[in-house]
Short mmCIF file of C-alpha atoms and ligand atoms in Angstrom, two decimals:
data_model
loop_
_atom_site.label_atom_id
_atom_site.label_comp_id
_atom_site.label_asym_id
_atom_site.label_seq_id
_atom_site.Cartn_x
_atom_site.Cartn_y
_atom_site.Cartn_z
CA MET X 476 45.84 -15.82 -17.46
CA THR X 477 49.34 -16.57 -16.60
CA MET X 478 50.29 -19.15 -13.87
CA SER X 479 50.22 -16.82 -11.08
CA ASN X 480 47.93 -15.18 -11.59
CA LEU X 481 46.23 -18.20 -11.62
CA ASN X 482 47.30 -19.09 -8.11
CA LEU X 483 46.77 -15.84 -7.09
CA LEU X 484 42.83 -16.31 -7.99
CA LEU X 485 43.05 -19.63 -5.67
CA LEU X 486 44.76 -18.25 -2.90
CA SER X 487 42.46 -15.49 -2.63
CA PHE X 488 39.71 -18.17 -3.09
CA PHE X 489 40.75 -20.04 -0.17
CA PHE X 490 40.83 -16.84 2.25
CA ILE X 491 37.34 -16.22 1.57
CA THR X 492 36.71 -19.62 2.21
CA LEU X 493 38.94 -19.33 5.00
CA ALA X 494 36.85 -16.24 5.81
CA ARG X 495 33.40 -17.53 5.23
CA CYS X 496 33.38 -20.79 7.30
CA GLY X 497 36.07 -19.01 10.44
CA GLY X 498 35.52 -18.84 13.87
CA GLU X 499 32.70 -16.45 15.65
CA THR X 500 32.48 -13.21 14.30
CA GLN X 501 31.79 -14.52 10.82
CA ASN X 502 28.76 -13.70 9.67
CA ASN X 503 26.79 -13.72 6.32
CA SER X 504 25.28 -10.39 6.90
CA SER X 505 22.72 -9.35 3.82
CA VAL X 506 21.31 -6.42 5.52
CA SER X 507 21.17 -3.28 3.36
CA ALA X 508 19.52 -0.81 5.77
CA LEU X 509 18.18 -0.26 9.15
CA PHE X 510 15.41 1.79 9.65
CA ILE X 511 15.12 2.56 14.06
CA LEU X 512 11.71 3.43 15.58
CA GLY X 513 12.00 3.78 19.34
CA ASP X 514 12.28 5.84 22.55
CA SER X 515 15.45 6.46 24.86
CA SER X 516 16.17 3.07 23.93
CA VAL X 517 17.74 3.65 20.57
CA ASN X 518 17.82 7.88 20.95
CA CYS X 519 18.92 10.01 23.63
CA GLY X 520 17.96 13.42 22.20
CA ASN X 521 19.27 14.47 18.97
CA ASN X 522 16.34 13.74 17.17
CA GLY X 523 13.41 16.44 17.26
CA LEU X 524 12.99 19.58 15.46
CA PHE X 525 11.80 20.84 19.51
CA SER X 526 13.74 17.88 21.41
CA ASN X 527 15.02 19.97 23.86
CA PHE X 528 12.88 22.55 23.87
CA LEU X 529 10.06 20.01 25.15
CA HIS X 530 12.12 17.70 27.21
CA ASP X 531 10.84 16.57 30.42
CA ARG X 532 14.17 17.24 31.54
CA SER X 533 13.91 13.92 33.39
CA SER X 534 17.45 13.58 31.50
CA ILE X 535 19.37 13.77 28.49
CA TYR X 536 20.60 10.82 28.34
CA PRO X 537 23.62 11.61 26.93
CA CYS X 538 24.06 13.04 23.93
CA VAL X 539 26.21 15.83 25.97
CA GLY X 540 29.97 14.97 26.11
CA PHE X 541 29.09 11.29 25.52
CA GLU X 542 29.86 8.30 22.98
CA THR X 543 27.23 7.39 22.93
CA ARG X 544 26.58 3.37 21.66
CA LEU X 545 22.83 2.61 22.04
CA LEU X 546 22.12 -1.37 21.00
CA PRO X 547 20.58 -0.78 17.64
CA ASP X 548 23.85 1.34 17.12
CA LEU X 549 26.01 -2.02 18.50
CA LEU X 550 23.89 -4.19 16.27
CA GLY X 551 24.63 -1.54 13.56
CA ASP X 552 27.90 -2.26 14.07
CA LYS X 553 27.70 -6.29 13.65
CA LEU X 554 25.78 -5.90 10.90
CA GLY X 555 28.90 -4.28 9.00
CA LEU X 556 26.44 -0.57 8.68
CA PRO X 557 28.61 3.15 8.91
CA MET X 558 26.33 4.53 11.01
CA ILE X 559 22.88 5.30 11.33
CA PRO X 560 22.00 8.58 11.30
CA PRO X 561 19.11 10.35 12.94
CA PHE X 562 16.25 11.50 11.55
CA TYR X 563 16.49 15.01 11.20
CA GLY X 564 19.59 15.54 11.38
CA GLN X 565 20.06 13.84 8.16
CA ASN X 566 21.11 16.03 5.23
CA GLY X 567 17.78 15.20 2.60
CA SER X 568 20.78 13.07 0.22
CA ILE X 569 19.79 9.97 -1.38
CA GLU X 570 23.39 8.65 -0.01
CA GLY X 571 22.05 9.48 3.57
CA LEU X 572 19.23 7.68 3.44
CA LEU X 573 20.60 4.17 1.64
CA SER X 574 21.98 2.15 4.70
CA GLY X 575 18.96 3.44 7.10
CA LEU X 576 17.45 6.15 9.50
CA ASN X 577 16.83 6.77 12.38
CA PHE X 578 13.01 7.30 13.94
CA GLY X 579 13.64 7.18 17.57
CA SER X 580 12.78 10.36 20.01
CA SER X 581 13.63 10.15 23.44
CA GLN X 582 10.50 10.47 24.71
CA ALA X 583 8.05 7.79 22.75
CA THR X 584 5.08 5.56 23.56
CA ILE X 585 2.83 3.93 21.64
CA ILE X 586 -0.09 4.71 21.58
CA ASN X 587 -1.06 8.87 21.32
CA THR X 588 -0.29 10.67 24.61
CA GLY X 589 -1.39 14.06 23.22
CA ASN X 590 1.79 14.98 25.05
CA LEU X 591 4.37 17.08 22.76
CA ALA X 592 6.90 16.13 24.32
CA PHE X 593 6.24 12.39 23.97
CA GLN X 594 6.27 11.76 19.96
CA ALA X 595 4.06 8.51 18.89
CA LEU X 596 4.90 5.77 17.58
CA ASN X 597 2.65 6.72 14.92
CA HIS X 598 4.02 9.97 14.96
CA GLN X 599 7.70 8.35 13.62
CA LEU X 600 5.50 5.25 11.40
CA ARG X 601 4.74 8.27 9.80
CA GLN X 602 8.50 9.63 8.49
CA LEU X 603 9.53 5.82 7.84
CA TYR X 604 6.09 5.80 5.11
CA GLU X 605 7.89 8.76 3.53
CA THR X 606 11.14 7.97 3.77
CA LEU X 607 9.60 4.94 1.95
CA GLN X 608 8.46 6.50 0.04
CA MET X 609 11.08 9.00 -1.74
CA LEU X 610 13.15 5.63 -2.12
CA GLN X 611 10.76 4.41 -4.01
CA MET X 612 10.46 7.91 -6.04
CA GLN X 613 14.06 8.16 -6.13
CA LEU X 614 15.54 4.51 -6.95
CA GLY X 615 12.49 3.03 -8.93
CA GLN X 616 10.19 0.07 -7.52
CA THR X 617 12.10 -2.87 -8.25
CA LYS X 618 15.37 -1.72 -6.44
CA SER X 619 13.43 0.31 -3.65
CA SER X 620 12.12 -3.33 -3.24
CA ASN X 621 14.41 -5.35 -2.92
CA LEU X 622 16.23 -2.46 -0.70
CA VAL X 623 12.92 -1.91 2.04
CA GLN X 624 12.20 -6.59 2.19
CA SER X 625 15.99 -6.99 3.45
CA SER X 626 17.08 -3.92 5.56
CA LEU X 627 15.83 -5.07 8.79
CA PHE X 628 13.08 -2.62 11.20
CA TYR X 629 14.16 -2.34 14.78
CA ILE X 630 11.99 -1.00 17.54
CA SER X 631 11.95 -0.43 20.65
CA LEU X 632 9.47 1.03 23.03
CA GLY X 633 6.81 0.89 25.41
CA LYS X 634 8.58 2.13 28.68
CA ASP X 635 6.77 5.80 28.29
CA ASP X 636 3.47 4.36 27.86
CA TYR X 637 4.01 2.79 31.60
CA ILE X 638 6.07 4.98 33.45
CA GLN X 639 4.15 7.84 32.11
CA LEU X 640 0.68 6.58 31.50
CA PHE X 641 0.82 4.02 33.80
CA LEU X 642 2.28 3.69 36.58
CA HIS X 643 1.86 7.88 37.27
CA LYS X 644 0.87 9.47 40.67
CA PHE X 645 -1.84 10.82 38.94
CA SER X 646 -2.80 8.90 36.17
CA SER X 647 -6.63 8.29 35.50
CA LEU X 648 -5.54 4.88 33.48
CA ARG X 649 -4.45 2.82 36.78
CA HIS X 650 -7.78 3.23 37.49
CA LYS X 651 -9.83 2.09 34.77
CA TYR X 652 -8.07 -0.77 33.65
CA SER X 653 -6.26 -3.56 34.87
CA GLY X 654 -2.65 -4.14 33.95
CA GLY X 655 -3.31 -7.17 31.75
CA ALA X 656 -6.09 -4.77 29.92
CA PHE X 657 -3.79 -2.49 29.45
CA ALA X 658 -1.06 -4.73 27.88
CA HIS X 659 -3.45 -5.89 25.90
CA ILE X 660 -4.12 -2.26 24.23
CA LEU X 661 -0.55 -1.56 23.98
CA VAL X 662 0.00 -5.11 23.00
CA GLN X 663 -2.52 -4.46 19.89
CA GLN X 664 -0.54 -0.98 19.24
CA MET X 665 2.13 -2.64 18.18
CA ILE X 666 0.98 -5.65 16.62
CA ARG X 667 -0.73 -2.73 14.55
CA VAL X 668 2.33 -1.27 13.43
CA VAL X 669 4.43 -4.72 12.61
CA LYS X 670 1.92 -5.23 10.18
CA ASP X 671 1.82 -2.23 8.77
CA LEU X 672 5.41 -2.61 8.10
CA TYR X 673 4.77 -5.66 6.40
CA ASN X 674 1.71 -3.97 4.17
CA ALA X 675 5.46 -0.90 3.48
CA ASN X 676 7.36 -4.71 2.06
CA ALA X 677 9.86 -4.69 5.69
CA ARG X 678 10.32 -8.52 5.99
CA LYS X 679 12.65 -8.39 8.39
CA ILE X 680 11.65 -6.95 11.39
CA ILE X 681 12.67 -6.78 15.00
CA VAL X 682 10.94 -6.29 18.37
CA ILE X 683 12.45 -5.18 22.15
CA GLY X 684 10.36 -5.79 24.95
CA ILE X 685 10.27 -3.34 27.50
CA GLY X 686 13.24 -3.67 30.57
CA PRO X 687 13.28 -4.54 33.93
CA LEU X 688 11.38 -1.14 35.17
CA GLY X 689 10.95 -2.09 39.05
CA CYS X 690 14.71 -2.35 39.37
CA ALA X 691 15.34 0.72 37.45
CA PRO X 692 17.15 3.80 40.77
CA ARG X 693 14.01 5.86 39.71
CA ALA X 694 11.43 3.56 40.60
CA LEU X 695 13.44 2.53 43.58
CA TRP X 696 13.51 6.09 45.28
CA GLU X 697 9.73 6.42 44.15
CA SER X 698 9.24 3.05 46.07
CA TYR X 699 11.24 4.36 48.78
CA ASN X 700 9.93 7.69 49.15
CA SER X 701 6.62 6.47 48.96
CA THR X 702 7.22 3.92 52.21
CA ALA X 703 7.60 4.37 55.67
CA HIS X 704 11.66 4.06 54.99
CA THR X 705 11.88 0.89 56.16
CA ASN X 706 12.92 -2.03 55.17
CA ALA X 707 12.58 -0.90 51.08
CA ASP X 708 15.96 0.23 51.47
CA ASP X 709 16.65 -4.22 51.09
CA ARG X 710 14.65 -3.83 47.95
CA HIS X 711 17.07 -5.00 44.63
CA CYS X 712 13.88 -4.16 42.68
CA VAL X 713 10.14 -3.30 42.96
CA GLN X 714 8.09 -6.71 42.11
CA GLU X 715 4.34 -5.23 41.74
CA ILE X 716 6.94 -3.62 38.13
CA ASN X 717 7.89 -5.88 37.21
CA GLU X 718 4.92 -8.48 37.41
CA LEU X 719 3.36 -5.07 34.88
CA ILE X 720 6.30 -5.44 32.46
CA LEU X 721 6.53 -9.29 32.07
CA GLN X 722 2.56 -10.20 32.08
CA TYR X 723 3.00 -7.18 28.76
CA ASN X 724 6.69 -8.82 27.61
CA ALA X 725 4.60 -12.13 27.05
CA MET X 726 2.17 -11.15 25.63
CA LEU X 727 3.46 -9.44 23.28
CA SER X 728 6.21 -11.96 22.50
CA GLU X 729 2.96 -14.49 22.02
CA HIS X 730 1.39 -12.37 19.45
CA LEU X 731 3.99 -11.79 17.85
CA LEU X 732 4.86 -15.36 17.24
CA GLU X 733 1.50 -15.47 15.49
CA LEU X 734 2.18 -13.04 13.60
CA ASN X 735 5.35 -15.22 11.54
CA TYR X 736 2.62 -18.23 10.84
CA GLU X 737 0.19 -15.23 10.09
CA LEU X 738 2.55 -13.57 7.61
CA PHE X 739 4.16 -16.35 6.36
CA ASP X 740 6.98 -14.90 4.27
CA ALA X 741 7.64 -12.81 7.24
CA GLN X 742 10.59 -12.83 9.26
CA ILE X 743 9.52 -11.03 12.55
CA VAL X 744 12.02 -12.03 16.07
CA PHE X 745 11.27 -10.50 19.11
CA CYS X 746 14.06 -9.56 21.87
CA ASP X 747 14.16 -10.06 25.57
CA VAL X 748 16.09 -7.68 26.82
CA TYR X 749 13.78 -8.21 30.16
CA GLN X 750 16.41 -11.77 30.67
CA GLY X 751 19.30 -10.62 29.97
CA MET X 752 18.94 -7.24 31.41
CA LEU X 753 18.05 -9.24 34.82
CA GLN X 754 20.66 -11.80 33.98
CA ILE X 755 23.28 -9.30 34.55
CA ILE X 756 21.29 -8.04 37.92
CA ASN X 757 21.48 -11.28 39.57
CA ASN X 758 24.86 -12.13 38.91
CA PRO X 759 26.49 -8.40 38.41
CA LYS X 760 30.36 -9.78 39.81
CA ARG X 761 30.09 -12.55 36.50
CA TYR X 762 29.90 -9.97 34.50
CA GLY X 763 32.28 -6.83 36.23
CA PHE X 764 30.29 -4.56 37.71
CA SER X 765 29.27 -3.62 41.30
CA ASP X 766 26.12 -1.12 41.55
CA VAL X 767 23.23 -2.74 40.56
CA ARG X 768 20.93 -0.03 42.08
CA ARG X 769 22.86 3.77 41.31
CA ALA X 770 22.35 5.28 38.21
CA CYS X 771 25.89 6.45 37.55
CA CYS X 772 24.42 10.29 36.97
CA GLY X 773 21.21 11.28 38.94
CA LEU X 774 21.10 12.47 42.40
CA GLY X 775 19.60 11.01 45.79
CA ARG X 776 19.24 8.00 46.74
CA TYR X 777 19.77 5.16 43.90
CA GLY X 778 20.04 8.61 41.94
CA GLY X 779 16.96 8.81 41.35
CA MET X 780 15.39 11.73 43.10
CA VAL X 781 17.30 14.16 40.42
CA GLY X 782 17.87 12.87 37.05
CA CYS X 783 21.05 13.60 34.25
CA VAL X 784 20.67 16.90 33.55
CA SER X 785 24.60 17.81 32.85
CA LYS X 786 27.69 14.99 32.29
CA GLU X 787 29.34 16.82 35.68
CA MET X 788 26.59 15.19 38.23
CA ALA X 789 27.99 11.63 35.88
CA CYS X 790 29.42 8.61 38.16
CA ASP X 791 33.34 8.88 37.30
CA ASP X 792 32.62 4.73 35.84
CA PRO X 793 29.92 4.21 34.28
CA SER X 794 31.66 0.66 33.75
CA LEU X 795 30.71 -0.49 37.35
CA HIS X 796 27.22 0.26 37.43
CA VAL X 797 24.37 -1.09 35.80
CA TRP X 798 22.33 1.94 34.93
CA TRP X 799 23.15 5.36 33.52
CA ASP X 800 20.29 7.71 34.15
CA PHE X 801 16.55 7.22 35.90
CA TYR X 802 15.49 4.39 33.21
CA ASN X 803 18.52 3.20 30.97
CA PRO X 804 21.04 1.23 31.44
CA THR X 805 25.08 2.37 31.31
CA GLN X 806 26.77 0.83 27.37
CA GLY X 807 28.58 -2.12 29.05
CA VAL X 808 25.01 -3.80 29.86
CA ASN X 809 24.15 -2.24 26.33
CA SER X 810 27.28 -4.06 24.59
CA LEU X 811 26.39 -7.46 26.63
CA LEU X 812 23.25 -6.59 25.53
CA ALA X 813 24.71 -6.42 22.61
CA ASN X 814 26.52 -9.76 21.89
CA TRP X 815 22.96 -11.79 23.67
CA THR X 816 20.64 -10.62 20.71
CA TRP X 817 23.55 -11.03 18.01
CA SER X 818 24.41 -15.06 19.43
CA GLY X 819 22.43 -16.15 21.16
CA GLN X 820 25.31 -16.51 23.46
CA PRO X 821 25.74 -17.22 26.52
CA SER X 822 22.29 -16.56 26.28
CA HIS X 823 19.52 -17.03 24.59
CA LEU X 824 17.75 -13.62 23.55
CA CYS X 825 15.57 -13.34 21.05
CA GLN X 826 13.48 -15.63 19.48
CA PRO X 827 12.28 -17.89 17.22
CA ILE X 828 15.79 -17.03 16.06
CA ASP X 829 18.77 -14.70 17.17
CA ILE X 830 20.41 -11.21 14.81
CA LYS X 831 22.69 -13.08 13.76
CA HIS X 832 20.63 -15.66 11.51
CA LEU X 833 17.78 -12.84 11.03
CA ALA X 834 20.34 -11.01 8.85
CA SER X 835 21.14 -13.90 6.57
CA SER X 836 18.66 -15.55 7.16
CA SER X 837 15.39 -16.07 3.96
CA ALA X 838 12.19 -16.44 5.24
CA GLU X 839 12.15 -20.19 4.63
CA HIS X 840 15.15 -20.70 6.47
CA PHE X 841 13.45 -18.39 9.34
CA ASN X 842 10.05 -20.62 9.05
CA ARG X 843 11.57 -24.19 9.65
CA ALA X 844 13.64 -22.45 12.73
CA ALA X 845 11.02 -21.45 13.72
CA ARG X 846 7.91 -24.10 13.58
CA SER X 847 10.85 -25.95 14.83
CA ASP X 848 11.16 -24.47 17.70
C1 NAG C 1839 26.36 -18.35 5.59
O1 NAG C 1839 25.72 -19.20 4.59
C2 NAG C 1839 26.51 -20.57 5.00
C3 NAG C 1839 25.47 -20.65 2.35
O2 NAG C 1839 24.16 -19.65 3.40
C4 NAG C 1839 26.15 -21.96 5.56
O3 NAG C 1839 26.57 -22.35 4.96
C5 NAG C 1839 26.79 -21.08 6.51
O4 NAG C 1839 26.79 -21.69 7.60
C6 NAG C 1839 26.49 -19.97 6.39
N1 NAG C 1839 27.79 -18.91 7.82
C7 NAG C 1839 27.06 -18.28 9.13
C8 NAG C 1839 29.26 -18.26 9.71
O5 NAG C 1839 26.20 -18.08 8.89
C1 NAG C 1840 24.50 14.44 2.48
O1 NAG C 1840 25.39 12.95 3.55
C2 NAG C 1840 25.51 11.73 2.88
C3 NAG C 1840 25.95 10.48 3.88
O2 NAG C 1840 25.84 10.70 4.05
C4 NAG C 1840 27.25 12.35 1.97
O3 NAG C 1840 26.87 11.30 0.66
C5 NAG C 1840 26.60 14.39 0.95
O4 NAG C 1840 27.97 13.88 1.00
C6 NAG C 1840 25.54 15.00 1.72
N1 NAG C 1840 25.46 15.83 0.54
C7 NAG C 1840 25.69 17.15 1.18
C8 NAG C 1840 24.90 18.21 0.48
O5 NAG C 1840 26.00 17.17 2.24
C1 NAG C 1841 8.98 11.97 48.77
O1 NAG C 1841 9.50 13.11 47.68
C2 NAG C 1841 9.05 14.28 47.71
C3 NAG C 1841 9.72 15.51 47.44
O2 NAG C 1841 11.22 15.04 46.96
C4 NAG C 1841 8.50 15.18 49.52
O3 NAG C 1841 9.01 15.96 49.53
C5 NAG C 1841 7.68 13.75 50.40
O4 NAG C 1841 7.88 14.41 51.65
C6 NAG C 1841 8.82 12.51 50.02
N1 NAG C 1841 8.04 11.58 50.61
C7 NAG C 1841 8.19 10.50 51.67
C8 NAG C 1841 6.98 9.56 52.34
O5 NAG C 1841 9.58 10.42 51.62
C1 NAG C 1842 31.45 -9.21 23.02
O1 NAG C 1842 30.89 -10.18 22.19
C2 NAG C 1842 32.92 -9.31 21.02
C3 NAG C 1842 33.04 -10.68 19.95
O2 NAG C 1842 32.88 -11.74 20.26
C4 NAG C 1842 33.49 -9.20 21.86
O3 NAG C 1842 35.02 -8.92 21.65
C5 NAG C 1842 33.40 -8.19 23.43
O4 NAG C 1842 34.48 -8.74 24.79
C6 NAG C 1842 31.68 -8.58 23.41
N1 NAG C 1842 31.22 -7.74 24.61
C7 NAG C 1842 30.70 -7.94 25.88
C8 NAG C 1842 30.89 -6.63 26.44
O5 NAG C 1842 31.29 -8.55 26.39
C1 NAG C 1843 30.15 -9.26 14.23
C2 NAG C 1843 30.54 -8.85 12.43
O1 NAG C 1843 31.52 -9.99 12.74
N1 NAG C 1843 30.22 -8.56 11.74
C3 NAG C 1843 30.53 -8.55 10.53
C4 NAG C 1843 29.43 -8.78 9.59
O2 NAG C 1843 29.93 -8.14 8.20
C5 NAG C 1843 30.11 -7.52 7.49
C6 NAG C 1843 29.80 -6.88 5.74
O3 NAG C 1843 30.65 -7.93 5.82
C7 NAG C 1843 31.02 -6.35 8.80
O4 NAG C 1843 31.58 -5.32 8.53
C8 NAG C 1843 30.92 -7.03 9.54
O5 NAG C 1843 31.70 -6.49 10.90
#
């Protein structure tokens, strides 16, 4: 090796070291792929053989005409992964699977409803199993097992269970179960799914809680619409709904953190987007928002009467709004949530560690972090 070559080598070593030790944006991500399960928080309606046909049209959030980046997409960027394709959009090649797939459907529930407009989590799980089987056949046992163990599995749903099954005017469940009993059913199901993923060799699992549904434009509209229109107008959020969600999130996070002890080499993270969104709703100016109640895209009071069914209905500047439509936040909110769940700065939304650390952490390291929490 000549002297100049050696210099070059040392120089590049120096810069690599510098980059490794460097600022905020550096990361040690060793994540191979991102597999996503969920509802409209992960998919805007482009995944499903019949999705356009069966969709209840409360919103077509917002695949049509918008460059949509939802929370898992933004986290995928931070992990350095390419765009994660939707399950039904893949072309069947093995290359298309290697960085992950999005099994989410814009309307999805944790429990089986029997309603065809809502995809059950179990259904998405079966599609994920098929995909993992395909990886195993194509790559062989060892390679596929390494891939799966170094992948992130991301689960984000539950709001449709509350909206469609529990809070719905004509729901029979509401009379049958207390809020706590209903939350318990959902949490049991979620825990079973996380265990199933673990048994399928998944080790790094992110579970996202439900956001503050009681502050969403549709909930405000329904509350306004069902009262005498007097002082309901001043409400920022419907507290009864938020309390149900808080109860569910607390129960879920507690059970997930316990699972980390039970499944000793699993790394399960719970991210509380409820707290993140409430921080924004309570301090909108700090984050550049001016409207915390009205949907950017929707008609009627709070934009909560008629959903977003065409892009012409959208407001001129979505970046001023916290809510995009009935129940979904705008991209501005998702960007903040992505930053916070990623790095824990300025808010720790994820427990026991942030996603950035999950991406690079080993099970031993994770356990130390979890136990010192
Ligand atoms: C990257 O990993 C190394 C060794 O595992 C560690 O010392 C370093 O602090 C990590 N850097 C970041 C930014 O996490
Ligand atoms: C399928 O998609 C993968 C990655 O998305 C791409 O590399 C490949 O060329 C595509 N194959 C076909 C036959 O279109
Ligand atoms: C609520 O909205 C429905 C449908 O728009 C309307 O028929 C009903 O009168 C409203 N109820 C109240 C109390 O305003
Ligand atoms: C998120 O973090 C990145 C990198 O630190 C920063 O450039 C960006 O402005 C942040 N986004 C928001 C919405 O604060
Ligand atoms: C936030 C951030 O800097 N993410 C980077 C993590 O590392 C991958 C791979 O080196 C990059 O592509 C990401 O941009």
